[in-house]
Short mmCIF file of C-alpha atoms in Angstrom, two decimals:
data_model
loop_
_atom_site.label_atom_id
_atom_site.label_comp_id
_atom_site.label_asym_id
_atom_site.label_seq_id
_atom_site.Cartn_x
_atom_site.Cartn_y
_atom_site.Cartn_z
CA MET A 1 76.52 67.15 127.00
CA VAL A 2 73.30 66.06 125.30
CA ARG A 3 70.19 64.38 126.70
CA ASP A 4 68.62 61.16 125.42
CA GLU A 5 64.90 61.99 124.94
CA LYS A 6 63.69 58.46 125.74
CA SER A 7 65.73 57.69 128.85
CA GLY A 8 66.43 61.21 130.03
CA ALA A 9 70.07 60.24 130.60
CA SER A 10 72.84 62.70 129.76
CA PHE A 11 75.95 61.71 127.85
CA MET A 12 78.96 63.41 126.32
CA THR A 13 79.03 63.99 122.58
CA PRO A 14 82.21 62.37 121.22
CA LEU A 15 84.76 64.58 119.51
CA VAL A 16 85.32 61.81 116.96
CA THR A 17 83.15 58.88 115.94
CA ILE A 18 84.43 56.47 113.27
CA GLN A 19 82.13 53.70 112.04
CA ASN A 20 82.56 50.79 109.60
CA LEU A 21 85.64 52.23 107.90
CA ASP A 22 87.15 50.21 105.03
CA LYS A 23 90.45 50.91 103.25
CA ALA A 24 92.35 48.79 100.73
CA PHE A 25 95.78 49.19 99.16
CA PRO A 26 97.10 47.06 96.28
CA GLY A 27 97.27 43.53 97.64
CA VAL A 28 96.33 44.55 101.20
CA GLN A 29 92.99 45.10 102.95
CA ALA A 30 94.21 47.60 105.55
CA LEU A 31 90.87 48.25 107.32
CA ARG A 32 87.71 46.19 107.68
CA LYS A 33 84.66 47.82 109.30
CA ALA A 34 86.94 49.62 111.77
CA HIS A 35 85.41 51.78 114.46
CA PHE A 36 86.77 54.21 117.05
CA GLU A 37 85.54 56.91 119.43
CA LEU A 38 87.30 59.83 121.12
CA LEU A 39 85.73 61.88 123.92
CA PRO A 40 86.57 65.47 124.93
CA GLY A 41 89.33 65.57 127.53
CA GLU A 42 90.30 61.95 126.92
CA VAL A 43 93.65 60.30 126.18
CA HIS A 44 92.61 57.30 124.11
CA ALA A 45 95.39 54.83 123.33
CA LEU A 46 95.31 52.98 120.01
CA MET A 47 97.23 49.71 119.99
CA GLY A 48 97.87 46.76 117.71
CA GLU A 49 100.63 44.85 116.03
CA ASN A 50 102.37 46.54 113.11
CA GLY A 51 100.09 46.19 110.12
CA ALA A 52 97.00 46.08 112.36
CA GLY A 53 95.64 49.23 110.71
CA LYS A 54 95.94 51.81 113.48
CA SER A 55 98.15 54.26 111.55
CA THR A 56 95.99 53.87 108.45
CA LEU A 57 92.88 54.64 110.50
CA MET A 58 94.43 57.79 111.93
CA LYS A 59 95.79 58.92 108.55
CA ILE A 60 92.26 58.75 107.21
CA LEU A 61 91.07 60.87 110.14
CA ALA A 62 93.92 63.32 109.43
CA GLY A 63 93.03 63.58 105.72
CA ILE A 64 96.20 61.90 104.47
CA TYR A 65 94.38 58.85 103.06
CA ARG A 66 90.84 58.68 101.66
CA LYS A 67 88.49 56.06 103.05
CA ASP A 68 86.86 53.54 100.71
CA SER A 69 83.67 53.37 102.77
CA GLY A 70 82.32 54.09 106.24
CA GLY A 71 81.59 57.24 108.17
CA ILE A 72 83.35 59.88 110.26
CA ARG A 73 81.59 62.29 112.60
CA ILE A 74 83.17 65.28 114.33
CA ARG A 75 81.14 66.39 117.37
CA GLY A 76 78.23 64.38 115.99
CA VAL A 77 78.30 65.98 112.52
CA PRO A 78 79.13 63.79 109.46
CA VAL A 79 82.27 65.05 107.69
CA ASP A 80 84.42 64.19 104.69
CA VAL A 81 88.07 64.71 105.64
CA ALA A 82 89.39 65.05 102.11
CA THR A 83 92.79 66.64 102.79
CA PRO A 84 95.17 67.42 105.68
CA ARG A 85 94.10 71.07 105.36
CA ALA A 86 90.46 70.00 105.79
CA ALA A 87 91.45 68.06 108.90
CA GLN A 88 93.22 71.10 110.35
CA GLU A 89 90.16 73.25 109.71
CA LEU A 90 88.13 70.66 111.64
CA GLY A 91 90.57 70.97 114.55
CA ILE A 92 92.47 67.71 113.87
CA SER A 93 96.28 67.57 113.95
CA ILE A 94 98.63 64.59 113.69
CA ILE A 95 102.20 64.23 114.94
CA HIS A 96 103.90 61.57 112.88
CA GLN A 97 106.42 59.06 114.16
CA GLU A 98 108.77 60.17 111.36
CA LEU A 99 109.51 63.86 111.83
CA ASN A 100 108.14 66.21 109.18
CA LEU A 101 110.33 69.28 109.64
CA MET A 102 112.59 71.37 107.40
CA ASN A 103 116.09 71.31 108.86
CA ASP A 104 117.24 74.58 107.27
CA LEU A 105 114.36 76.60 108.72
CA THR A 106 114.14 77.85 112.29
CA ALA A 107 111.88 76.30 114.90
CA ALA A 108 109.46 79.24 114.62
CA GLN A 109 109.43 79.07 110.80
CA ASN A 110 108.63 75.34 110.94
CA ILE A 111 105.76 75.90 113.36
CA PHE A 112 104.06 78.64 111.33
CA ILE A 113 105.10 77.71 107.79
CA GLY A 114 102.42 78.93 105.39
CA ARG A 115 100.82 80.99 108.19
CA GLU A 116 103.58 83.52 108.86
CA PRO A 117 102.59 86.92 110.28
CA LYS A 118 103.17 89.77 107.81
CA ARG A 119 104.21 93.39 108.21
CA ALA A 120 102.38 96.39 106.80
CA LEU A 121 100.83 95.85 103.36
CA GLY A 122 101.43 92.10 103.75
CA LEU A 123 104.62 92.13 101.68
CA LEU A 124 107.23 91.24 104.29
CA LEU A 125 107.36 88.59 106.98
CA ASP A 126 107.19 89.80 110.57
CA GLU A 127 110.03 87.74 112.05
CA GLU A 128 109.66 89.34 115.48
CA ALA A 129 105.98 88.40 115.71
CA LEU A 130 106.79 84.94 114.36
CA ASN A 131 109.46 84.29 117.01
CA ARG A 132 107.30 85.79 119.75
CA ALA A 133 104.37 83.50 118.90
CA ALA A 134 106.64 80.43 118.88
CA ALA A 135 108.23 81.48 122.17
CA GLU A 136 104.78 81.70 123.76
CA ILE A 137 103.99 78.11 122.72
CA PHE A 138 107.35 76.87 124.02
CA GLU A 139 106.73 78.68 127.29
CA ARG A 140 103.33 76.99 127.68
CA MET A 141 105.08 73.68 127.05
CA HIS A 142 107.85 74.58 129.57
CA LEU A 143 110.48 74.09 126.88
CA LYS A 144 113.79 75.92 126.59
CA ILE A 145 114.08 76.15 122.81
CA ASP A 146 115.24 79.26 120.97
CA PRO A 147 112.61 79.98 118.27
CA ARG A 148 115.44 81.24 116.04
CA VAL A 149 117.51 78.04 116.11
CA GLU A 150 117.68 75.97 112.91
CA VAL A 151 115.76 72.75 113.45
CA GLY A 152 118.60 70.69 111.94
CA LYS A 153 120.81 71.74 114.86
CA LEU A 154 118.39 70.37 117.47
CA THR A 155 118.46 66.88 118.90
CA VAL A 156 115.82 64.43 117.68
CA ALA A 157 114.04 64.83 121.02
CA LYS A 158 113.84 68.62 120.65
CA GLN A 159 112.71 68.25 117.03
CA GLN A 160 109.87 66.06 118.30
CA MET A 161 108.87 68.83 120.71
CA VAL A 162 108.83 71.32 117.81
CA GLU A 163 106.44 68.97 115.99
CA ILE A 164 104.16 68.97 119.01
CA ALA A 165 104.37 72.77 119.25
CA LYS A 166 103.42 72.99 115.56
CA ALA A 167 100.33 70.87 116.20
CA LEU A 168 99.38 72.96 119.22
CA SER A 169 99.71 76.16 117.16
CA PHE A 170 96.56 75.13 115.24
CA ARG A 171 94.64 75.10 118.55
CA SER A 172 93.51 71.61 117.68
CA GLN A 173 90.77 69.88 119.65
CA VAL A 174 91.83 66.45 118.35
CA LEU A 175 95.53 65.64 118.59
CA ILE A 176 96.89 62.38 117.16
CA MET A 177 100.29 61.31 118.51
CA ASP A 178 102.02 58.42 116.71
CA GLU A 179 104.79 56.95 118.92
CA PRO A 180 105.58 60.42 120.35
CA THR A 181 108.16 59.20 122.90
CA ALA A 182 110.23 57.00 120.57
CA ALA A 183 113.17 59.45 120.67
CA LEU A 184 112.64 60.97 124.13
CA ASN A 185 114.43 60.26 127.40
CA ASN A 186 112.63 59.86 130.73
CA ALA A 187 112.81 63.56 131.65
CA GLU A 188 111.46 64.59 128.24
CA ILE A 189 108.70 61.98 128.46
CA ALA A 190 107.70 63.45 131.83
CA GLU A 191 107.54 66.91 130.21
CA LEU A 192 105.43 65.54 127.36
CA PHE A 193 103.02 63.85 129.77
CA ALA A 194 102.67 67.11 131.70
CA ILE A 195 101.71 68.84 128.45
CA ILE A 196 99.23 66.07 127.61
CA ARG A 197 97.57 66.38 131.02
CA LYS A 198 97.18 70.14 130.58
CA LEU A 199 95.60 69.63 127.16
CA ARG A 200 93.29 66.95 128.56
CA ALA A 201 92.19 69.34 131.29
CA LYS A 202 91.25 71.88 128.59
CA GLY A 203 89.02 69.35 126.83
CA VAL A 204 91.42 68.36 124.04
CA GLY A 205 90.99 64.76 122.90
CA ILE A 206 94.26 62.90 122.31
CA VAL A 207 94.75 59.70 120.31
CA TYR A 208 97.95 58.13 121.59
CA ILE A 209 99.52 55.41 119.43
CA SER A 210 102.25 53.51 121.28
CA HIS A 211 103.57 50.03 122.03
CA LYS A 212 104.91 50.96 125.47
CA MET A 213 102.60 49.46 128.06
CA ASP A 214 104.01 51.41 130.99
CA GLU A 215 103.35 54.70 129.19
CA LEU A 216 99.79 53.75 128.31
CA LYS A 217 99.04 52.69 131.87
CA GLU A 218 100.28 56.07 133.08
CA ILE A 219 98.72 58.45 130.59
CA SER A 220 95.68 56.89 128.86
CA ASP A 221 92.03 56.66 129.93
CA ARG A 222 90.90 54.00 127.45
CA ILE A 223 92.63 51.61 125.05
CA THR A 224 91.28 50.47 121.70
CA VAL A 225 93.01 47.44 120.19
CA MET A 226 93.14 46.65 116.46
CA ARG A 227 94.14 43.43 114.76
CA ASP A 228 94.28 42.62 111.04
CA GLY A 229 92.52 45.86 110.13
CA GLU A 230 89.61 45.31 112.50
CA THR A 231 88.72 46.85 115.85
CA VAL A 232 89.00 44.09 118.47
CA GLY A 233 87.57 46.15 121.33
CA THR A 234 87.87 49.12 123.67
CA VAL A 235 88.72 48.71 127.37
CA PRO A 236 89.29 51.03 130.35
CA THR A 237 93.01 51.33 130.99
CA ALA A 238 92.92 51.32 134.79
CA SER A 239 91.02 48.05 135.18
CA THR A 240 92.58 46.06 132.31
CA SER A 241 95.73 44.00 132.79
CA VAL A 242 98.72 44.18 130.46
CA ASP A 243 98.35 40.46 129.70
CA ALA A 244 94.75 41.01 128.63
CA ILE A 245 95.77 43.84 126.30
CA ILE A 246 98.56 41.77 124.75
CA SER A 247 96.16 38.88 124.25
CA MET A 248 93.76 41.23 122.43
CA MET A 249 96.60 42.49 120.23
CA VAL A 250 98.08 39.20 119.12
CA GLY A 251 95.24 36.76 119.67
CA ARG A 252 97.48 34.64 121.85
CA SER A 253 99.53 34.93 125.03
CA LEU A 254 103.24 35.72 124.80
CA THR A 255 105.96 34.44 127.08
CA GLU A 256 108.69 36.82 128.19
CA THR A 257 111.03 34.21 129.65
CA LYS A 258 114.75 34.59 129.14
CA THR A 259 116.64 31.60 127.84
CA GLU A 260 119.58 30.29 129.83
CA VAL A 261 122.76 32.27 129.17
CA PRO A 262 125.41 30.02 127.57
CA ASP A 263 129.08 30.12 128.54
CA LEU A 264 130.82 31.75 125.56
CA SER A 265 134.19 32.39 127.21
CA SER A 266 135.89 29.80 124.97
CA HIS A 267 134.43 31.20 121.73
CA ASP A 268 136.71 33.09 119.33
CA ILE A 269 136.89 36.87 119.60
CA VAL A 270 135.66 38.14 116.22
CA LEU A 271 135.76 41.87 117.02
CA GLU A 272 137.90 43.85 119.43
CA VAL A 273 138.11 47.62 119.71
CA ARG A 274 140.71 49.44 121.79
CA ASN A 275 140.61 53.04 122.98
CA LEU A 276 138.24 54.37 120.32
CA HIS A 277 138.11 58.15 120.45
CA ARG A 278 136.14 60.76 118.53
CA HIS A 279 135.83 64.35 119.74
CA ASN A 280 133.76 64.33 122.93
CA VAL A 281 131.23 61.73 121.79
CA ILE A 282 133.48 58.62 122.07
CA ARG A 283 136.07 58.56 124.83
CA ASP A 284 138.54 55.65 124.99
CA VAL A 285 135.97 52.92 124.41
CA SER A 286 137.25 49.34 124.44
CA PHE A 287 135.36 46.03 124.28
CA LYS A 288 135.44 42.52 122.82
CA LEU A 289 132.77 40.56 120.96
CA ARG A 290 132.78 36.77 120.68
CA LYS A 291 131.34 34.44 118.07
CA GLY A 292 127.73 33.56 118.87
CA GLU A 293 127.39 36.34 121.45
CA ILE A 294 124.77 39.05 121.88
CA LEU A 295 126.47 41.99 123.57
CA GLY A 296 123.89 44.48 124.80
CA PHE A 297 124.80 48.18 124.79
CA ALA A 298 122.80 50.17 127.35
CA GLY A 299 122.82 53.82 128.31
CA LEU A 300 120.73 56.96 128.32
CA MET A 301 120.09 59.09 125.23
CA GLY A 302 123.32 60.79 124.16
CA ALA A 303 125.54 58.22 125.89
CA GLY A 304 127.43 57.54 122.65
CA ARG A 305 126.22 54.02 121.81
CA THR A 306 125.09 54.81 118.26
CA GLU A 307 128.22 56.88 117.71
CA VAL A 308 130.41 53.86 118.58
CA ALA A 309 128.50 51.64 116.16
CA ARG A 310 128.65 54.19 113.35
CA ALA A 311 132.38 54.74 113.89
CA ILE A 312 133.17 51.02 113.77
CA PHE A 313 131.03 50.72 110.63
CA GLY A 314 132.98 53.54 108.98
CA ALA A 315 130.03 55.95 108.78
CA ASP A 316 131.80 58.49 111.04
CA PRO A 317 135.56 59.15 111.25
CA LEU A 318 137.60 58.25 114.34
CA ASP A 319 140.27 60.42 115.92
CA GLY A 320 142.08 57.39 117.33
CA GLY A 321 141.90 53.80 118.48
CA GLU A 322 142.28 50.30 117.08
CA ILE A 323 139.79 47.92 115.44
CA ILE A 324 140.69 44.24 115.28
CA VAL A 325 138.56 41.84 113.21
CA ARG A 326 139.23 38.10 113.60
CA GLY A 327 142.63 38.81 115.08
CA LYS A 328 143.79 41.26 112.40
CA HIS A 329 144.19 45.01 112.78
CA VAL A 330 142.04 46.74 110.16
CA THR A 331 141.35 50.24 108.91
CA ILE A 332 137.70 51.01 108.28
CA SER A 333 137.33 54.30 106.44
CA SER A 334 133.88 53.73 104.96
CA PRO A 335 130.84 51.45 105.28
CA GLN A 336 132.09 49.65 102.17
CA ASP A 337 135.25 48.68 104.09
CA ALA A 338 133.13 47.37 106.97
CA VAL A 339 130.86 45.33 104.69
CA ARG A 340 133.89 43.74 102.97
CA LEU A 341 135.02 42.66 106.45
CA GLY A 342 131.67 41.03 107.13
CA ILE A 343 130.24 43.79 109.35
CA GLY A 344 126.61 44.89 108.97
CA TYR A 345 124.83 47.80 110.66
CA LEU A 346 121.09 48.09 111.17
CA SER A 347 120.46 51.77 111.86
CA GLU A 348 117.94 53.00 114.45
CA ASP A 349 116.40 55.02 111.60
CA ARG A 350 115.63 52.15 109.24
CA LYS A 351 113.65 54.26 106.77
CA ARG A 352 116.39 56.86 106.35
CA PHE A 353 119.52 54.69 106.46
CA GLY A 354 118.38 51.07 106.20
CA LEU A 355 115.97 50.94 103.29
CA ALA A 356 115.34 52.34 99.84
CA THR A 357 111.66 52.69 100.67
CA GLY A 358 110.62 53.49 97.10
CA MET A 359 112.15 50.25 95.81
CA ASP A 360 110.69 46.77 96.10
CA VAL A 361 111.50 44.19 98.76
CA ALA A 362 113.66 42.04 96.47
CA SER A 363 115.87 44.97 95.43
CA ASN A 364 116.38 45.99 99.05
CA ILE A 365 117.40 42.48 100.08
CA VAL A 366 120.06 42.01 97.39
CA MET A 367 121.35 45.60 97.35
CA PRO A 368 124.53 45.03 99.47
CA CYS A 369 125.59 42.09 97.25
CA LEU A 370 124.23 43.24 93.90
CA SER A 371 127.49 42.41 92.10
CA ARG A 372 126.72 38.70 92.60
CA PHE A 373 123.64 39.09 90.44
CA LEU A 374 125.28 40.64 87.38
CA ALA A 375 125.69 38.77 84.10
CA ILE A 376 128.67 39.88 82.00
CA GLY A 377 129.04 42.69 84.55
CA ILE A 378 126.08 44.58 83.08
CA PHE A 379 122.77 42.71 83.16
CA LEU A 380 120.87 41.81 86.32
CA LYS A 381 119.93 38.17 86.89
CA GLY A 382 116.27 38.77 87.66
CA ARG A 383 115.38 35.15 88.42
CA ALA A 384 118.31 34.72 90.83
CA ILE A 385 117.39 37.99 92.60
CA ARG A 386 113.79 36.85 93.06
CA GLU A 387 114.80 33.39 94.27
CA THR A 388 117.22 34.86 96.83
CA ALA A 389 114.66 37.41 98.02
CA ARG A 390 111.91 34.80 98.32
CA SER A 391 114.15 32.50 100.33
CA TYR A 392 114.76 35.23 102.93
CA ILE A 393 111.10 36.29 102.88
CA LYS A 394 110.25 32.70 103.78
CA GLN A 395 113.12 32.25 106.26
CA LEU A 396 112.37 35.46 108.17
CA ARG A 397 108.60 35.23 107.69
CA ILE A 398 108.37 38.67 106.13
CA LYS A 399 104.69 39.55 105.63
CA THR A 400 104.44 40.98 102.13
CA PRO A 401 102.08 40.26 99.21
CA SER A 402 105.15 39.57 97.04
CA ASP A 403 108.84 40.38 96.62
CA THR A 404 107.79 43.17 94.23
CA GLN A 405 105.96 45.11 96.98
CA GLU A 406 107.47 48.54 97.72
CA ALA A 407 109.29 48.52 101.07
CA ARG A 408 107.48 51.67 102.21
CA LEU A 409 104.16 49.78 102.24
CA LEU A 410 105.34 47.17 104.76
CA SER A 411 104.74 47.46 108.49
CA GLY A 412 107.61 48.58 110.72
CA GLY A 413 108.41 45.08 111.93
CA ASN A 414 108.53 43.70 108.41
CA GLN A 415 110.66 46.59 107.20
CA GLN A 416 113.10 45.70 109.97
CA LYS A 417 113.16 42.10 108.77
CA VAL A 418 113.99 43.28 105.24
CA VAL A 419 116.99 45.19 106.62
CA ILE A 420 118.11 42.05 108.48
CA ALA A 421 117.63 40.00 105.32
CA LYS A 422 119.92 42.24 103.29
CA TRP A 423 122.80 41.79 105.72
CA LEU A 424 122.21 38.03 105.88
CA ALA A 425 122.25 37.94 102.07
CA ARG A 426 125.63 39.71 102.26
CA ASP A 427 126.71 36.98 104.74
CA CYS A 428 127.79 39.40 107.48
CA GLU A 429 129.15 37.62 110.57
CA ILE A 430 129.23 40.72 112.80
CA LEU A 431 125.96 42.60 113.14
CA PHE A 432 125.17 45.86 114.92
CA PHE A 433 121.45 46.17 115.75
CA ASP A 434 120.67 49.77 116.77
CA GLU A 435 117.27 49.92 118.52
CA PRO A 436 116.05 46.86 116.57
CA THR A 437 112.50 46.94 117.99
CA ARG A 438 111.88 50.70 118.08
CA GLY A 439 108.42 51.50 116.78
CA ILE A 440 107.28 47.89 116.37
CA ASP A 441 104.65 46.04 118.33
CA VAL A 442 104.79 43.32 120.96
CA GLY A 443 104.23 40.42 118.57
CA ALA A 444 106.81 41.66 116.06
CA LYS A 445 109.27 42.25 118.91
CA ASN A 446 109.04 38.60 119.89
CA GLU A 447 109.73 37.58 116.31
CA ILE A 448 112.80 39.84 116.20
CA TYR A 449 113.99 38.38 119.53
CA LYS A 450 113.65 34.83 118.20
CA LEU A 451 115.52 35.84 115.06
CA LEU A 452 118.41 37.41 117.01
CA ASN A 453 118.71 34.31 119.18
CA ALA A 454 118.70 32.10 116.06
CA LEU A 455 121.43 34.23 114.44
CA ALA A 456 123.57 33.99 117.58
CA ALA A 457 123.04 30.21 117.66
CA GLN A 458 124.34 30.09 114.08
CA GLY A 459 127.55 31.78 115.25
CA ARG A 460 126.83 35.38 114.26
CA ALA A 461 128.22 37.96 116.67
CA ILE A 462 125.72 40.67 117.58
CA VAL A 463 125.94 44.07 119.27
CA MET A 464 122.42 45.10 120.28
CA ILE A 465 121.89 48.76 121.22
CA SER A 466 118.64 49.33 123.06
CA SER A 467 117.08 51.95 125.30
CA GLU A 468 114.64 49.40 126.75
CA LEU A 469 116.24 47.81 129.80
CA PRO A 470 113.90 44.79 129.91
CA GLU A 471 114.94 44.08 126.32
CA ILE A 472 118.65 44.38 127.20
CA LEU A 473 118.23 42.06 130.18
CA ARG A 474 116.21 39.54 128.23
CA MET A 475 118.43 39.28 125.14
CA SER A 476 122.05 39.91 126.18
CA HIS A 477 124.80 37.48 127.10
CA ARG A 478 126.83 40.43 128.40
CA ILE A 479 125.85 44.04 128.95
CA ALA A 480 128.09 47.04 128.25
CA VAL A 481 126.94 50.35 129.70
CA MET A 482 127.89 53.80 128.43
CA CYS A 483 127.58 57.32 129.82
CA GLU A 484 128.69 60.52 128.10
CA GLY A 485 130.85 58.75 125.52
CA ARG A 486 132.57 56.42 128.00
CA LEU A 487 132.14 52.73 128.69
CA THR A 488 131.40 52.86 132.41
CA GLY A 489 131.17 49.13 133.00
CA GLU A 490 130.27 45.66 131.82
CA LEU A 491 127.84 43.29 133.52
CA PRO A 492 127.28 39.57 133.03
CA ALA A 493 123.68 38.89 132.02
CA GLU A 494 123.23 36.46 134.91
CA GLY A 495 122.14 38.48 137.92
CA ALA A 496 122.12 41.85 136.14
CA THR A 497 119.33 44.23 137.14
CA GLN A 498 117.86 47.45 135.82
CA GLU A 499 119.18 49.20 138.94
CA ALA A 500 122.75 48.05 138.26
CA ILE A 501 122.54 49.19 134.64
CA MET A 502 121.10 52.58 135.58
CA ARG A 503 123.82 53.15 138.17
CA LEU A 504 126.46 52.72 135.47
CA ALA A 505 124.41 54.68 132.93
CA THR A 506 124.42 57.73 135.22
CA GLN A 507 128.07 57.46 136.28
CA ARG A 508 129.15 60.72 134.73
CA HIS A 509 132.62 61.31 136.13
CA SER A 510 135.86 60.14 134.61
CA LEU A 511 136.83 56.76 135.99
CA THR A 512 140.13 55.13 136.77
CA ALA A 513 140.57 51.44 135.93
CA ASP A 514 140.23 50.50 139.62
CA THR A 515 137.04 52.52 140.00
CA LEU A 516 135.62 50.96 136.82
CA THR A 517 136.25 47.47 138.13
CA MET A 518 134.63 48.33 141.47
CA ALA A 519 131.61 49.88 139.76
CA THR A 520 131.16 46.82 137.57
CA ARG A 521 131.31 44.42 140.50
CA GLU A 522 129.38 46.49 142.99
CA PRO A 523 126.42 44.45 144.29
CA THR A 524 122.94 45.80 143.71
CA THR A 525 120.88 47.07 146.61
#
């Protein structure tokens, strides 16, 4: 606390003060006079549509990017955060949305990499001390993780917890969390929030980047909203409505109304799977998908939804079952087989499996149908590639300076649109969307929703996997629910509730056909 000499009033010195920050990338002004403040013992949420500048602002604070102009103060002292190491020395750590771990190293080795304790003479690593130090951090976090386990063998949720443990190992006073709950289930989110509250009580300042309103209402003290690289304003979380925050983010109000569910019972069945089985992750799964339908797949983390999609797409082998496409039994042994049959898959990890992030937008869009753009089987038809790419950029309203922009420089929502564009360019009639709005903001979500509805209206058949129940209820014509590798029931979209979905999503025991029918038709209470 410091005292104002003129007024005599006391106030808290901010941990972080950012003023008038500017940052430009080729073709993009990412930040314009941005400002932000973080107090000790505060959880300060940072919100904005994808491309609003929030991640860029935090990467500058974490030493990953260099600012063009403006000032940063840490505890009132001007600083130049030139590198990530400089940020760590200032007590600033960042937990990225994309995990930054080495799969072949143990959890303890990942946490203390470059800072390993040494034995006598400093020649050998002290593995016992290393594991003991990691175990102490896990214990403080109330986590049951073996420090000696290879990180690649952990679930994504546990890997995220290792990232948090790594940040805590620096004893940081400023902790930046970028979408930390994207891969966590409700129990793990509760554990994370317990850790955050303990850190807040110790005076740690936490910047929490998220698009999940319910989370922010529960855990944050203040919310700063950014739009188009500028700071729109900062508001107290408790006294500010969700509608007001959304309006600040997008500059307009958004409607969340669900369109009337059409009767698709007479539409052709374009995909049918019968008794799919793979180890213990897929257990006798059967369902049908009709032309023009959005079939929502709901379930808790680990229910097997992604595994079903990957198996149908040929990315993972099946032990048994049948796949029928447009009335014909087919064998899909690879993604290439699936694509030839008109099936596209948008992975939940778009950067790892959906995009060649180092290549430009145009190349990504035409990649699945590149053979169409070859002259004499050797030379690429550059003009045709650009024309095709530009038509989808316009059709899907992809925000990019040009079709030559590298995909990695686009916002999350626009990257997702590029992945959609590539499957449309390949003219896929059956599309699997795996967590299509994960990590993108409210405005971009609405654009994706409109796009999915437009694709369905054109006759495309869509399976949409989502962990967000309001999204499932809003978008689906039918809802299939999975638990522990089994399809535990199907619900018509009309009259479906979150309670009914969750009852089926937690139905862990093996079911007979009669029980399944009863569970599906059981009225909600």
